[in-house]
Amino acid sequence: DAGVIQSPRHEVTEMGQEVTLRCKPISGHDYLFWYRQTMMRGLELLIYFNNNVPIDDSGMPEDRFSAKMPNASFSTLKIQPSEPRDSAVYFCASSPRRGASGELFFGEGSRLTVL
Amino acid sequence: QQQVKQSPQSLIVQKGGISIINCAYENTAFDYFPWYQQFPGKGPALLIAIRPDVSEKKEGRFTISFNKSAKQFSLHIMDSQPGDSATYFCAASDRGSTLGRLYFGRGTQLTVWP
């Protein structure tokens, strides 16, 4: 398996623009997570899905952020409008099951820079 | 509120030395404690994990020590190598809860000098 695939790897945009980050989880994994990583706050969980259903979105910073998982093989994280403070590396991760191992498989991340 | 507190923030060790990273938690319901390793430009990857029914787990040069009464756990890297230079995250979860999410520490940037 190719692992978790994220796109784009790098995104530079101007404040106010819409940003869409994409994720393809590992086939067969029931859980999908979106994390944001910054120097100041470390790894923050934004939202996670189980079987395509959002379970916990308490980490989504504000209404400008939205996430969807229309099917088991695709998820998006959208920021509209983007702001400079959204600059970070966004990771998608998937997991086969929550209980037994809890192992998260991370993608390589999407580095977002908002000017 | 930070569920898992990690220290130090950065660590410099000479090749062959021992690297020690410490974590503490408050939630006594946590029952799974993994460590993740992240190289620059990559996502974190699971390194080693422990459950609270054991006090120590060793995999090669990596050892987790767990102190349930003190609510602390640590990662020891023996004979540290330059290839170990990475950011290390401790984490904890309550797998029995409805949500069962992982809570990560802030990370420790380890540099091993050759």
PDB file of C-alpha atoms in Angstrom:
ATOM      1  CA  ASP A   1       0.000   0.000   0.000  1.00  0.00           C
ATOM      2  CA  ALA A   2       1.244   3.508  -0.804  1.00  0.00           C
ATOM      3  CA  GLY A   3       0.365   4.872   2.609  1.00  0.00           C
ATOM      4  CA  VAL A   4      -1.643   7.992   3.338  1.00  0.00           C
ATOM      5  CA  ILE A   5      -1.445  10.368   0.398  1.00  0.00           C
ATOM      6  CA  GLN A   6      -1.846  14.095   0.839  1.00  0.00           C
ATOM      7  CA  SER A   7      -1.959  16.891  -1.696  1.00  0.00           C
ATOM      8  CA  PRO A   8      -0.718  19.444  -2.277  1.00  0.00           C
ATOM      9  CA  ARG A   9       2.604  19.045  -0.460  1.00  0.00           C
ATOM     10  CA  HIS A  10       3.124  22.784  -0.484  1.00  0.00           C
ATOM     11  CA  GLU A  11       0.642  25.599  -0.886  1.00  0.00           C
ATOM     12  CA  VAL A  12       1.345  29.317  -0.882  1.00  0.00           C
ATOM     13  CA  THR A  13      -1.655  31.578  -1.040  1.00  0.00           C
ATOM     14  CA  GLU A  14      -2.741  35.065  -0.186  1.00  0.00           C
ATOM     15  CA  MET A  15      -4.911  36.037   2.713  1.00  0.00           C
ATOM     16  CA  GLY A  16      -8.579  35.702   1.912  1.00  0.00           C
ATOM     17  CA  GLN A  17      -8.191  32.929  -0.607  1.00  0.00           C
ATOM     18  CA  GLU A  18      -9.816  29.521  -0.272  1.00  0.00           C
ATOM     19  CA  VAL A  19      -7.521  26.597   0.453  1.00  0.00           C
ATOM     20  CA  THR A  20      -8.432  22.943  -0.045  1.00  0.00           C
ATOM     21  CA  LEU A  21      -6.228  20.164   1.266  1.00  0.00           C
ATOM     22  CA  ARG A  22      -6.816  16.599   0.185  1.00  0.00           C
ATOM     23  CA  CYS A  23      -6.213  13.216   1.717  1.00  0.00           C
ATOM     24  CA  LYS A  24      -6.459   9.615   0.594  1.00  0.00           C
ATOM     25  CA  PRO A  25      -6.297   7.261   3.590  1.00  0.00           C
ATOM     26  CA  ILE A  26      -4.925   3.738   3.566  1.00  0.00           C
ATOM     27  CA  SER A  27      -7.467   1.363   2.097  1.00  0.00           C
ATOM     28  CA  GLY A  28      -9.417  -0.475   4.772  1.00  0.00           C
ATOM     29  CA  HIS A  29      -8.763   2.033   7.531  1.00  0.00           C
ATOM     30  CA  ASP A  30     -11.937   3.087   9.325  1.00  0.00           C
ATOM     31  CA  TYR A  31     -10.606   6.218  11.013  1.00  0.00           C
ATOM     32  CA  LEU A  32      -9.301   9.405   9.444  1.00  0.00           C
ATOM     33  CA  PHE A  33      -7.755  12.290  11.348  1.00  0.00           C
ATOM     34  CA  TRP A  34      -6.733  15.832  10.427  1.00  0.00           C
ATOM     35  CA  TYR A  35      -3.942  17.404  12.488  1.00  0.00           C
ATOM     36  CA  ARG A  36      -2.258  20.782  12.351  1.00  0.00           C
ATOM     37  CA  GLN A  37       1.379  21.222  13.408  1.00  0.00           C
ATOM     38  CA  THR A  38       2.988  24.512  14.393  1.00  0.00           C
ATOM     39  CA  MET A  39       6.047  25.360  16.446  1.00  0.00           C
ATOM     40  CA  MET A  40       3.944  27.157  19.019  1.00  0.00           C
ATOM     41  CA  ARG A  41       1.190  24.586  19.547  1.00  0.00           C
ATOM     42  CA  GLY A  42       2.708  21.301  18.395  1.00  0.00           C
ATOM     43  CA  LEU A  43       0.329  18.702  16.950  1.00  0.00           C
ATOM     44  CA  GLU A  44      -3.316  19.673  17.279  1.00  0.00           C
ATOM     45  CA  LEU A  45      -6.193  17.371  16.384  1.00  0.00           C
ATOM     46  CA  LEU A  46      -8.668  19.293  14.255  1.00  0.00           C
ATOM     47  CA  ILE A  47     -11.270  16.645  13.449  1.00  0.00           C
ATOM     48  CA  TYR A  48     -11.632  12.933  12.992  1.00  0.00           C
ATOM     49  CA  PHE A  49     -13.979  10.621  11.142  1.00  0.00           C
ATOM     50  CA  ASN A  50     -15.096   7.055  11.703  1.00  0.00           C
ATOM     51  CA  ASN A  51     -16.564   5.296   8.670  1.00  0.00           C
ATOM     52  CA  ASN A  52     -16.845   8.671   6.918  1.00  0.00           C
ATOM     53  CA  VAL A  53     -18.846  10.227   9.763  1.00  0.00           C
ATOM     54  CA  PRO A  54     -17.337  13.153  11.719  1.00  0.00           C
ATOM     55  CA  ILE A  55     -16.939  12.072  15.346  1.00  0.00           C
ATOM     56  CA  ASP A  56     -15.107  14.923  17.047  1.00  0.00           C
ATOM     57  CA  ASP A  57     -14.645  18.340  15.464  1.00  0.00           C
ATOM     58  CA  SER A  58     -13.974  20.206  18.692  1.00  0.00           C
ATOM     59  CA  GLY A  59     -10.479  21.044  17.511  1.00  0.00           C
ATOM     60  CA  MET A  60     -11.608  22.928  14.421  1.00  0.00           C
ATOM     61  CA  PRO A  61     -10.469  26.470  15.255  1.00  0.00           C
ATOM     62  CA  GLU A  62     -13.387  28.379  13.783  1.00  0.00           C
ATOM     63  CA  ASP A  63     -16.074  28.401  11.132  1.00  0.00           C
ATOM     64  CA  ARG A  64     -13.534  29.187   8.448  1.00  0.00           C
ATOM     65  CA  PHE A  65     -12.439  25.563   8.679  1.00  0.00           C
ATOM     66  CA  SER A  66     -14.519  22.701   7.323  1.00  0.00           C
ATOM     67  CA  ALA A  67     -13.813  19.058   6.595  1.00  0.00           C
ATOM     68  CA  LYS A  68     -15.626  16.436   4.609  1.00  0.00           C
ATOM     69  CA  MET A  69     -15.278  12.758   3.906  1.00  0.00           C
ATOM     70  CA  PRO A  70     -17.613  11.901   1.035  1.00  0.00           C
ATOM     71  CA  ASN A  71     -16.358   8.313   0.807  1.00  0.00           C
ATOM     72  CA  ALA A  72     -13.916   5.920   2.447  1.00  0.00           C
ATOM     73  CA  SER A  73     -11.046   6.874   0.165  1.00  0.00           C
ATOM     74  CA  PHE A  74     -11.125  10.659   0.188  1.00  0.00           C
ATOM     75  CA  SER A  75     -11.276  13.581   2.580  1.00  0.00           C
ATOM     76  CA  THR A  76     -10.839  17.332   2.276  1.00  0.00           C
ATOM     77  CA  LEU A  77      -9.991  20.095   4.710  1.00  0.00           C
ATOM     78  CA  LYS A  78     -11.062  23.511   3.511  1.00  0.00           C
ATOM     79  CA  ILE A  79     -10.139  26.937   4.854  1.00  0.00           C
ATOM     80  CA  GLN A  80     -12.206  29.840   3.609  1.00  0.00           C
ATOM     81  CA  PRO A  81     -11.131  32.585   3.879  1.00  0.00           C
ATOM     82  CA  SER A  82      -7.525  31.827   4.784  1.00  0.00           C
ATOM     83  CA  GLU A  83      -5.506  34.001   7.171  1.00  0.00           C
ATOM     84  CA  PRO A  84      -1.748  34.259   7.857  1.00  0.00           C
ATOM     85  CA  ARG A  85      -2.215  32.562  11.246  1.00  0.00           C
ATOM     86  CA  ASP A  86      -3.424  29.452   9.414  1.00  0.00           C
ATOM     87  CA  SER A  87       0.124  28.897   8.151  1.00  0.00           C
ATOM     88  CA  ALA A  88       1.145  25.453   9.373  1.00  0.00           C
ATOM     89  CA  VAL A  89       1.747  21.896   8.275  1.00  0.00           C
ATOM     90  CA  TYR A  90      -1.504  19.973   8.019  1.00  0.00           C
ATOM     91  CA  PHE A  91      -1.346  16.213   8.434  1.00  0.00           C
ATOM     92  CA  CYS A  92      -3.872  13.594   7.565  1.00  0.00           C
ATOM     93  CA  ALA A  93      -3.651  10.244   9.341  1.00  0.00           C
ATOM     94  CA  SER A  94      -5.636   7.050   9.180  1.00  0.00           C
ATOM     95  CA  SER A  95      -6.045   4.133  11.535  1.00  0.00           C
ATOM     96  CA  PRO A  96      -7.436   0.649  11.043  1.00  0.00           C
ATOM     97  CA  ARG A  97      -9.163   0.590  14.412  1.00  0.00           C
ATOM     98  CA  ARG A  98      -9.187   2.683  17.531  1.00  0.00           C
ATOM     99  CA  GLY A  99      -9.004   0.134  20.251  1.00  0.00           C
ATOM    100  CA  ALA A 100      -6.495  -2.626  19.616  1.00  0.00           C
ATOM    101  CA  SER A 101      -3.385  -0.762  18.595  1.00  0.00           C
ATOM    102  CA  GLY A 102      -4.339   2.867  18.203  1.00  0.00           C
ATOM    103  CA  GLU A 103      -1.560   3.292  15.659  1.00  0.00           C
ATOM    104  CA  LEU A 104      -1.958   6.306  13.433  1.00  0.00           C
ATOM    105  CA  PHE A 105      -0.454   6.260   9.960  1.00  0.00           C
ATOM    106  CA  PHE A 106       0.413   9.808   8.922  1.00  0.00           C
ATOM    107  CA  GLY A 107       0.814  11.274   5.479  1.00  0.00           C
ATOM    108  CA  GLU A 108       3.764  13.506   4.679  1.00  0.00           C
ATOM    109  CA  GLY A 109       1.757  16.647   5.291  1.00  0.00           C
ATOM    110  CA  SER A 110       0.688  19.741   3.391  1.00  0.00           C
ATOM    111  CA  ARG A 111       2.712  22.827   4.226  1.00  0.00           C
ATOM    112  CA  LEU A 112       0.476  25.874   3.981  1.00  0.00           C
ATOM    113  CA  THR A 113       1.794  29.422   3.842  1.00  0.00           C
ATOM    114  CA  VAL A 114      -0.730  32.247   3.853  1.00  0.00           C
ATOM    115  CA  LEU A 115       0.773  35.617   2.932  1.00  0.00           C
TER     116      LEU A 115
ATOM    117  CA  GLN B   1      -5.246  22.444  28.753  1.00  0.00           C
ATOM    118  CA  GLN B   2      -2.327  20.255  27.763  1.00  0.00           C
ATOM    119  CA  GLN B   3      -3.312  16.652  28.546  1.00  0.00           C
ATOM    120  CA  VAL B   4       0.242  15.374  28.143  1.00  0.00           C
ATOM    121  CA  LYS B   5       3.236  17.449  29.204  1.00  0.00           C
ATOM    122  CA  GLN B   6       6.561  16.658  27.565  1.00  0.00           C
ATOM    123  CA  SER B   7      10.102  17.762  28.385  1.00  0.00           C
ATOM    124  CA  PRO B   8      12.629  18.842  27.388  1.00  0.00           C
ATOM    125  CA  GLN B   9      11.653  20.847  24.332  1.00  0.00           C
ATOM    126  CA  SER B  10      15.048  20.187  22.773  1.00  0.00           C
ATOM    127  CA  LEU B  11      17.893  17.834  23.556  1.00  0.00           C
ATOM    128  CA  ILE B  12      21.452  17.582  22.300  1.00  0.00           C
ATOM    129  CA  VAL B  13      23.315  14.342  22.895  1.00  0.00           C
ATOM    130  CA  GLN B  14      26.687  13.067  21.797  1.00  0.00           C
ATOM    131  CA  LYS B  15      26.859   9.929  19.683  1.00  0.00           C
ATOM    132  CA  GLY B  16      26.822   6.894  21.924  1.00  0.00           C
ATOM    133  CA  GLY B  17      25.124   8.718  24.776  1.00  0.00           C
ATOM    134  CA  ILE B  18      21.701   8.140  26.322  1.00  0.00           C
ATOM    135  CA  SER B  19      18.777  10.343  25.310  1.00  0.00           C
ATOM    136  CA  ILE B  20      15.959  10.673  27.840  1.00  0.00           C
ATOM    137  CA  ILE B  21      12.609  12.326  27.171  1.00  0.00           C
ATOM    138  CA  ASN B  22       9.973  12.621  29.860  1.00  0.00           C
ATOM    139  CA  CYS B  23       6.195  12.897  29.789  1.00  0.00           C
ATOM    140  CA  ALA B  24       3.531  13.356  32.434  1.00  0.00           C
ATOM    141  CA  TYR B  25      -0.246  13.103  32.368  1.00  0.00           C
ATOM    142  CA  GLU B  26      -3.177  13.703  34.711  1.00  0.00           C
ATOM    143  CA  ASN B  27      -6.016  11.601  33.328  1.00  0.00           C
ATOM    144  CA  THR B  28      -5.928   8.261  35.142  1.00  0.00           C
ATOM    145  CA  ALA B  29      -8.202   6.786  32.474  1.00  0.00           C
ATOM    146  CA  PHE B  30      -5.368   6.840  29.943  1.00  0.00           C
ATOM    147  CA  ASP B  31      -4.372   3.287  29.108  1.00  0.00           C
ATOM    148  CA  TYR B  32      -2.225   3.493  26.017  1.00  0.00           C
ATOM    149  CA  PHE B  33       1.033   5.433  25.733  1.00  0.00           C
ATOM    150  CA  PRO B  34       2.779   5.520  22.345  1.00  0.00           C
ATOM    151  CA  TRP B  35       5.828   7.409  21.193  1.00  0.00           C
ATOM    152  CA  TYR B  36       6.033   8.815  17.683  1.00  0.00           C
ATOM    153  CA  GLN B  37       9.165   9.777  15.761  1.00  0.00           C
ATOM    154  CA  GLN B  38       9.162  12.479  13.119  1.00  0.00           C
ATOM    155  CA  PHE B  39      11.942  13.251  10.648  1.00  0.00           C
ATOM    156  CA  PRO B  40      12.063  16.634   8.868  1.00  0.00           C
ATOM    157  CA  GLY B  41       9.576  16.845   6.028  1.00  0.00           C
ATOM    158  CA  LYS B  42       7.812  13.650   7.075  1.00  0.00           C
ATOM    159  CA  GLY B  43       4.788  12.755   9.135  1.00  0.00           C
ATOM    160  CA  PRO B  44       5.146  11.220  12.592  1.00  0.00           C
ATOM    161  CA  ALA B  45       5.471   7.443  12.714  1.00  0.00           C
ATOM    162  CA  LEU B  46       4.846   5.078  15.603  1.00  0.00           C
ATOM    163  CA  LEU B  47       8.109   4.125  17.322  1.00  0.00           C
ATOM    164  CA  ILE B  48       7.109   2.144  20.390  1.00  0.00           C
ATOM    165  CA  ALA B  49       4.100   1.943  22.728  1.00  0.00           C
ATOM    166  CA  ILE B  50       3.292   0.697  26.221  1.00  0.00           C
ATOM    167  CA  ARG B  51       0.210  -0.187  28.235  1.00  0.00           C
ATOM    168  CA  PRO B  52      -0.005   0.538  31.976  1.00  0.00           C
ATOM    169  CA  ASP B  53       0.101  -3.123  33.027  1.00  0.00           C
ATOM    170  CA  VAL B  54       3.872  -3.189  32.487  1.00  0.00           C
ATOM    171  CA  SER B  55       6.561  -0.885  33.837  1.00  0.00           C
ATOM    172  CA  GLU B  56       8.999  -1.174  30.970  1.00  0.00           C
ATOM    173  CA  LYS B  57       9.091  -2.080  27.308  1.00  0.00           C
ATOM    174  CA  LYS B  58      12.212  -2.414  25.244  1.00  0.00           C
ATOM    175  CA  GLU B  59      12.643  -2.589  21.491  1.00  0.00           C
ATOM    176  CA  GLY B  60      16.246  -2.544  20.395  1.00  0.00           C
ATOM    177  CA  ARG B  61      17.876   0.649  21.645  1.00  0.00           C
ATOM    178  CA  PHE B  62      14.525   2.203  22.575  1.00  0.00           C
ATOM    179  CA  THR B  63      12.961   1.681  26.005  1.00  0.00           C
ATOM    180  CA  ILE B  64       9.793   3.087  27.540  1.00  0.00           C
ATOM    181  CA  SER B  65       9.711   3.308  31.316  1.00  0.00           C
ATOM    182  CA  PHE B  66       6.275   3.733  32.889  1.00  0.00           C
ATOM    183  CA  ASN B  67       5.456   4.856  36.429  1.00  0.00           C
ATOM    184  CA  LYS B  68       1.719   4.526  36.965  1.00  0.00           C
ATOM    185  CA  SER B  69       1.652   5.963  40.475  1.00  0.00           C
ATOM    186  CA  ALA B  70       3.540   9.070  39.399  1.00  0.00           C
ATOM    187  CA  LYS B  71       1.619   9.280  36.117  1.00  0.00           C
ATOM    188  CA  GLN B  72       4.850   9.611  34.205  1.00  0.00           C
ATOM    189  CA  PHE B  73       6.523   7.777  31.363  1.00  0.00           C
ATOM    190  CA  SER B  74       9.771   8.280  29.557  1.00  0.00           C
ATOM    191  CA  LEU B  75      11.644   7.267  26.441  1.00  0.00           C
ATOM    192  CA  HIS B  76      15.256   6.205  26.696  1.00  0.00           C
ATOM    193  CA  ILE B  77      17.410   5.913  23.606  1.00  0.00           C
ATOM    194  CA  MET B  78      20.574   3.966  24.340  1.00  0.00           C
ATOM    195  CA  ASP B  79      23.736   4.374  22.271  1.00  0.00           C
ATOM    196  CA  SER B  80      22.175   7.366  20.486  1.00  0.00           C
ATOM    197  CA  GLN B  81      23.111   7.701  16.817  1.00  0.00           C
ATOM    198  CA  PRO B  82      23.030  10.666  14.415  1.00  0.00           C
ATOM    199  CA  GLY B  83      20.250   8.861  12.553  1.00  0.00           C
ATOM    200  CA  ASP B  84      18.108   9.187  15.695  1.00  0.00           C
ATOM    201  CA  SER B  85      18.044  12.960  15.235  1.00  0.00           C
ATOM    202  CA  ALA B  86      14.335  13.714  14.919  1.00  0.00           C
ATOM    203  CA  THR B  87      11.386  15.122  16.828  1.00  0.00           C
ATOM    204  CA  TYR B  88       9.829  12.740  19.333  1.00  0.00           C
ATOM    205  CA  PHE B  89       6.252  12.969  20.544  1.00  0.00           C
ATOM    206  CA  CYS B  90       4.755  11.154  23.475  1.00  0.00           C
ATOM    207  CA  ALA B  91       1.017  10.566  23.471  1.00  0.00           C
ATOM    208  CA  ALA B  92      -1.754   9.043  25.536  1.00  0.00           C
ATOM    209  CA  SER B  93      -5.269   7.838  25.004  1.00  0.00           C
ATOM    210  CA  ASP B  94      -8.199   6.307  26.801  1.00  0.00           C
ATOM    211  CA  ARG B  95      -9.172   3.548  24.436  1.00  0.00           C
ATOM    212  CA  GLY B  96     -12.255   2.714  26.436  1.00  0.00           C
ATOM    213  CA  SER B  97     -13.854   6.110  25.962  1.00  0.00           C
ATOM    214  CA  THR B  98     -16.328   6.875  23.248  1.00  0.00           C
ATOM    215  CA  LEU B  99     -13.885   9.104  21.460  1.00  0.00           C
ATOM    216  CA  GLY B 100     -10.598   7.365  22.270  1.00  0.00           C
ATOM    217  CA  ARG B 101      -8.506  10.108  20.724  1.00  0.00           C
ATOM    218  CA  LEU B 102      -4.757  10.421  21.125  1.00  0.00           C
ATOM    219  CA  TYR B 103      -3.395  13.408  23.052  1.00  0.00           C
ATOM    220  CA  PHE B 104       0.108  14.405  21.964  1.00  0.00           C
ATOM    221  CA  GLY B 105       2.846  16.142  23.918  1.00  0.00           C
ATOM    222  CA  ARG B 106       4.480  19.218  22.404  1.00  0.00           C
ATOM    223  CA  GLY B 107       7.457  17.271  21.083  1.00  0.00           C
ATOM    224  CA  THR B 108      11.197  17.067  21.771  1.00  0.00           C
ATOM    225  CA  GLN B 109      13.694  17.909  19.084  1.00  0.00           C
ATOM    226  CA  LEU B 110      16.632  15.538  19.501  1.00  0.00           C
ATOM    227  CA  THR B 111      20.005  16.245  17.911  1.00  0.00           C
ATOM    228  CA  VAL B 112      22.719  13.614  18.135  1.00  0.00           C
ATOM    229  CA  TRP B 113      26.196  14.930  17.362  1.00  0.00           C
ATOM    230  CA  PRO B 114      28.557  12.537  15.572  1.00  0.00           C
TER     231      PRO B 114
END
